[in-house]
Amino acid sequence: SQTIHQWPATLVQPVGSPLSLECTVEGTSNPNLYWYRQAAGRGLQLLFYSVGIGQISSEVPQNLSASRPQDRQFILSSKKLLLSDSGFYLCAWSLLQGLNRPLHFGNGTRLTVT
Amino acid sequence: DAKTTQPNSMESNEEEPVHLPCNHSTISGTDYIHWYRQLPSQGPEYVIHGLTSNVNNRMASLAIAEDRKSSTLILHRATLRDAAVYYCILRGQTDSWGKFQFGAGTQVVVTP
């Protein structure tokens, strides 16, 4: 069966520090991968999505970046965090083929920038 | 991308059915209707999806209007564990790169 791992679960970082959040998927090949962010009390905002290694598409201009160095690995990074980067970050995957394929989320990383 | 409209919140008593509406008047013929729910401090989880026919699974039922411009997620007997934000989204061939766009969702409150 497929599983998605996301870490760390919580993170407190000072303003201006770098960020690296990692997500890995097991049990499937060539998944679509997604990074979402949810600010406190708000809906989900799609940040990045990827359909293959090295293929990243950004939805919102910001100081965050994403990379996909391996088929089932998706990394969210920042060189310098802002206070507004605080939020709940969620990684998700879906199968590439088929519009009826659901989205599967990780347990999320709660980031607090101080 | 096709958009969906949901009420901000709904309340229900425990063990009563809950009907969550979703309007998607610009849906195209190949768009699938997906429902997810998000419990507090957790990632969203898949609930159900459909294209044209009504669908049932162990979690819920999905009723799709004949013109497909609206749908209703039905929780047959609400429990306290069903208190969550419910999202209705469309996924179709018009969505480049297969991306899912979530709206604000409906906050479901279940009262004992």
Tab-separated table of C-alpha atoms in Angstrom:
chain	number	residue	atom	x	y	z
A	1	SER	CA	0.000	0.000	0.000
A	2	GLN	CA	1.043	3.579	-0.531
A	3	THR	CA	2.199	5.795	2.300
A	4	ILE	CA	3.364	9.387	2.529
A	5	HIS	CA	5.850	10.627	5.080
A	6	GLN	CA	6.315	14.256	5.978
A	7	TRP	CA	8.690	15.714	8.544
A	8	PRO	CA	9.196	17.355	10.885
A	9	ALA	CA	5.746	17.517	12.495
A	10	THR	CA	6.422	20.874	14.132
A	11	LEU	CA	9.093	23.485	13.606
A	12	VAL	CA	9.898	26.839	15.170
A	13	GLN	CA	12.302	28.993	13.206
A	14	PRO	CA	13.476	32.593	13.557
A	15	VAL	CA	12.867	35.163	10.848
A	16	GLY	CA	15.618	35.094	8.246
A	17	SER	CA	16.594	31.493	8.849
A	18	PRO	CA	16.503	28.839	6.109
A	19	LEU	CA	13.852	26.162	5.770
A	20	SER	CA	13.801	22.629	4.445
A	21	LEU	CA	10.745	20.403	4.669
A	22	GLU	CA	10.863	16.929	3.188
A	23	CYS	CA	8.175	14.621	1.898
A	24	THR	CA	8.524	11.086	0.578
A	25	VAL	CA	6.021	8.689	-0.903
A	26	GLU	CA	6.284	4.918	-0.798
A	27	GLY	CA	4.487	2.223	-2.725
A	28	THR	CA	3.890	4.022	-6.009
A	29	SER	CA	5.857	5.286	-8.982
A	30	ASN	CA	5.811	8.600	-10.808
A	31	PRO	CA	3.189	10.278	-8.606
A	32	ASN	CA	2.037	13.865	-8.913
A	33	LEU	CA	3.351	15.684	-5.856
A	34	TYR	CA	1.960	18.815	-4.223
A	35	TRP	CA	2.833	21.322	-1.502
A	36	TYR	CA	-0.027	23.197	0.154
A	37	ARG	CA	0.003	25.791	2.908
A	38	GLN	CA	-2.784	26.583	5.332
A	39	ALA	CA	-2.636	29.745	7.419
A	40	ALA	CA	-4.411	29.662	10.779
A	41	GLY	CA	-8.181	29.430	10.265
A	42	ARG	CA	-7.883	29.584	6.483
A	43	GLY	CA	-8.272	27.248	3.518
A	44	LEU	CA	-5.589	25.363	1.634
A	45	GLN	CA	-3.368	27.294	-0.732
A	46	LEU	CA	-1.592	25.337	-3.461
A	47	LEU	CA	2.083	26.339	-3.522
A	48	PHE	CA	3.818	23.922	-5.877
A	49	TYR	CA	3.074	20.823	-7.858
A	50	SER	CA	5.230	18.413	-9.789
A	51	VAL	CA	4.513	15.756	-12.383
A	52	GLY	CA	8.046	14.376	-12.541
A	53	ILE	CA	11.663	14.669	-11.449
A	54	GLY	CA	12.897	18.209	-11.878
A	55	GLN	CA	9.469	19.439	-13.079
A	56	ILE	CA	8.103	22.028	-10.677
A	57	SER	CA	5.299	24.471	-11.221
A	58	SER	CA	4.658	27.355	-8.858
A	59	GLU	CA	1.225	28.701	-8.107
A	60	VAL	CA	2.047	31.704	-5.945
A	61	PRO	CA	5.114	33.954	-6.155
A	62	GLN	CA	6.870	33.962	-2.802
A	63	ASN	CA	10.196	33.347	-1.141
A	64	LEU	CA	9.643	29.585	-1.118
A	65	SER	CA	10.953	27.072	-3.622
A	66	ALA	CA	10.433	23.376	-4.254
A	67	SER	CA	12.570	20.635	-5.687
A	68	ARG	CA	12.042	17.033	-6.710
A	69	PRO	CA	15.443	15.344	-6.743
A	70	GLN	CA	13.998	11.829	-6.876
A	71	ASP	CA	10.763	10.362	-8.182
A	72	ARG	CA	9.124	10.079	-4.771
A	73	GLN	CA	10.838	12.896	-2.897
A	74	PHE	CA	9.553	16.456	-2.725
A	75	ILE	CA	11.323	19.209	-0.810
A	76	LEU	CA	10.082	22.662	0.178
A	77	SER	CA	12.772	25.247	0.908
A	78	SER	CA	13.381	28.844	1.757
A	79	LYS	CA	16.627	30.781	2.036
A	80	LYS	CA	15.177	33.351	4.445
A	81	LEU	CA	11.906	32.853	6.284
A	82	LEU	CA	9.389	35.642	6.795
A	83	LEU	CA	6.838	35.948	9.576
A	84	SER	CA	4.132	35.439	6.961
A	85	ASP	CA	5.553	31.980	6.169
A	86	SER	CA	4.059	30.621	9.377
A	87	GLY	CA	1.403	28.019	8.762
A	88	PHE	CA	0.516	24.389	8.326
A	89	TYR	CA	2.394	22.856	5.384
A	90	LEU	CA	0.956	19.801	3.739
A	91	CYS	CA	2.482	17.473	1.185
A	92	ALA	CA	0.211	15.365	-0.977
A	93	TRP	CA	0.375	12.908	-3.862
A	94	SER	CA	-1.922	11.545	-6.524
A	95	LEU	CA	-1.537	9.168	-9.418
A	96	LEU	CA	-0.661	10.923	-12.649
A	97	GLN	CA	-3.131	9.085	-14.792
A	98	GLY	CA	-6.865	9.344	-14.240
A	99	LEU	CA	-8.993	12.304	-13.269
A	100	ASN	CA	-10.766	10.150	-10.729
A	101	ARG	CA	-7.605	9.508	-8.738
A	102	PRO	CA	-7.876	11.014	-5.241
A	103	LEU	CA	-5.340	13.149	-3.441
A	104	HIS	CA	-3.544	11.703	-0.424
A	105	PHE	CA	-2.140	14.025	2.216
A	106	GLY	CA	0.626	13.695	4.754
A	107	ASN	CA	0.178	14.665	8.391
A	108	GLY	CA	1.617	18.117	7.838
A	109	THR	CA	4.300	20.329	9.368
A	110	ARG	CA	3.239	23.168	11.611
A	111	LEU	CA	5.766	25.955	11.078
A	112	THR	CA	5.995	28.933	13.401
A	113	VAL	CA	8.309	31.742	12.356
A	114	THR	CA	9.267	33.950	15.296
B	1	ASP	CA	-10.274	26.154	-13.510
B	2	ALA	CA	-13.866	25.306	-12.639
B	3	LYS	CA	-14.904	26.772	-9.280
B	4	THR	CA	-17.095	25.462	-6.489
B	5	THR	CA	-19.271	27.312	-3.974
B	6	GLN	CA	-20.064	25.949	-0.519
B	7	PRO	CA	-21.741	27.393	2.583
B	8	ASN	CA	-19.295	28.554	5.227
B	9	SER	CA	-20.747	26.408	7.984
B	10	MET	CA	-23.485	23.951	8.875
B	11	GLU	CA	-24.720	22.545	12.141
B	12	SER	CA	-26.195	19.158	12.847
B	13	ASN	CA	-27.305	17.126	15.807
B	14	GLU	CA	-25.568	13.879	16.524
B	15	GLU	CA	-27.062	10.827	14.791
B	16	GLU	CA	-28.967	12.986	12.315
B	17	PRO	CA	-28.159	13.164	8.597
B	18	VAL	CA	-26.100	16.013	7.217
B	19	HIS	CA	-26.539	17.285	3.669
B	20	LEU	CA	-23.635	19.409	2.438
B	21	PRO	CA	-24.335	21.290	-0.795
B	22	CYS	CA	-21.824	22.313	-3.429
B	23	ASN	CA	-22.495	24.429	-6.504
B	24	HIS	CA	-20.300	24.045	-9.579
B	25	SER	CA	-22.229	25.725	-12.365
B	26	THR	CA	-19.217	25.930	-14.714
B	27	ILE	CA	-18.407	22.237	-14.529
B	28	SER	CA	-17.338	20.645	-17.787
B	29	GLY	CA	-18.369	17.244	-19.042
B	30	THR	CA	-15.126	15.544	-18.008
B	31	ASP	CA	-14.755	17.091	-14.540
B	32	TYR	CA	-14.884	14.733	-11.583
B	33	ILE	CA	-16.410	15.941	-8.313
B	34	HIS	CA	-14.216	15.134	-5.303
B	35	TRP	CA	-14.956	15.594	-1.602
B	36	TYR	CA	-12.390	15.762	1.177
B	37	ARG	CA	-12.621	16.531	4.846
B	38	GLN	CA	-10.105	17.954	7.277
B	39	LEU	CA	-10.186	17.202	10.964
B	40	PRO	CA	-8.512	19.717	13.308
B	41	SER	CA	-4.711	19.725	13.070
B	42	GLN	CA	-4.682	17.010	10.407
B	43	GLY	CA	-4.227	16.854	6.660
B	44	PRO	CA	-7.373	16.479	4.546
B	45	GLU	CA	-8.604	12.991	3.829
B	46	TYR	CA	-10.417	11.728	0.775
B	47	VAL	CA	-14.132	11.082	1.283
B	48	ILE	CA	-15.733	10.288	-2.074
B	49	HIS	CA	-15.804	11.239	-5.737
B	50	GLY	CA	-18.147	10.888	-8.706
B	51	LEU	CA	-18.732	11.884	-12.308
B	52	THR	CA	-22.422	11.557	-13.160
B	53	SER	CA	-24.052	8.835	-11.086
B	54	ASN	CA	-24.694	8.923	-7.362
B	55	VAL	CA	-22.008	7.160	-5.338
B	56	ASN	CA	-21.964	5.442	-1.961
B	57	ASN	CA	-19.114	4.279	0.233
B	58	ARG	CA	-18.591	3.505	3.887
B	59	MET	CA	-18.035	7.147	4.753
B	60	ALA	CA	-20.750	8.969	2.827
B	61	SER	CA	-22.985	9.242	-0.211
B	62	LEU	CA	-22.623	11.661	-3.089
B	63	ALA	CA	-25.728	12.840	-4.908
B	64	ILE	CA	-25.046	14.569	-8.231
B	65	ALA	CA	-27.682	16.707	-9.921
B	66	GLU	CA	-28.821	15.628	-13.348
B	67	ASP	CA	-27.280	18.731	-14.952
B	68	ARG	CA	-24.142	18.227	-12.803
B	69	LYS	CA	-24.145	21.864	-11.763
B	70	SER	CA	-24.487	20.933	-8.117
B	71	SER	CA	-23.852	18.026	-5.798
B	72	THR	CA	-24.597	17.062	-2.209
B	73	LEU	CA	-22.457	15.106	0.193
B	74	ILE	CA	-24.612	13.122	2.592
B	75	LEU	CA	-23.423	11.938	5.978
B	76	HIS	CA	-26.160	9.526	6.973
B	77	ARG	CA	-25.730	9.654	10.743
B	78	ALA	CA	-23.478	12.405	12.024
B	79	THR	CA	-21.138	11.604	14.869
B	80	LEU	CA	-18.934	13.939	16.867
B	81	ARG	CA	-15.992	12.616	14.856
B	82	ASP	CA	-17.582	14.017	11.684
B	83	ALA	CA	-16.961	17.573	12.889
B	84	ALA	CA	-14.546	18.868	10.272
B	85	VAL	CA	-14.136	21.173	7.292
B	86	TYR	CA	-15.530	19.566	4.146
B	87	TYR	CA	-14.141	20.553	0.752
B	88	CYS	CA	-15.803	20.058	-2.611
B	89	ILE	CA	-13.414	20.334	-5.554
B	90	LEU	CA	-13.420	19.579	-9.252
B	91	ARG	CA	-10.726	17.751	-11.125
B	92	GLY	CA	-10.778	17.716	-14.877
B	93	GLN	CA	-8.880	17.815	-18.098
B	94	THR	CA	-8.970	21.615	-18.022
B	95	ASP	CA	-6.777	21.529	-14.922
B	96	SER	CA	-3.312	21.572	-16.325
B	97	TRP	CA	-0.798	19.376	-14.538
B	98	GLY	CA	-3.590	17.586	-12.646
B	99	LYS	CA	-3.657	20.104	-9.847
B	100	PHE	CA	-6.346	20.264	-7.161
B	101	GLN	CA	-7.592	23.684	-6.040
B	102	PHE	CA	-9.296	23.837	-2.640
B	103	GLY	CA	-11.795	26.517	-1.660
B	104	ALA	CA	-12.726	27.561	1.874
B	105	GLY	CA	-14.936	24.536	2.482
B	106	THR	CA	-17.843	24.053	4.877
B	107	GLN	CA	-17.234	23.824	8.624
B	108	VAL	CA	-19.521	21.135	10.007
B	109	VAL	CA	-20.418	21.401	13.683
B	110	VAL	CA	-22.009	18.363	15.318
B	111	THR	CA	-23.934	18.917	18.516
B	112	PRO	CA	-24.412	16.081	21.026
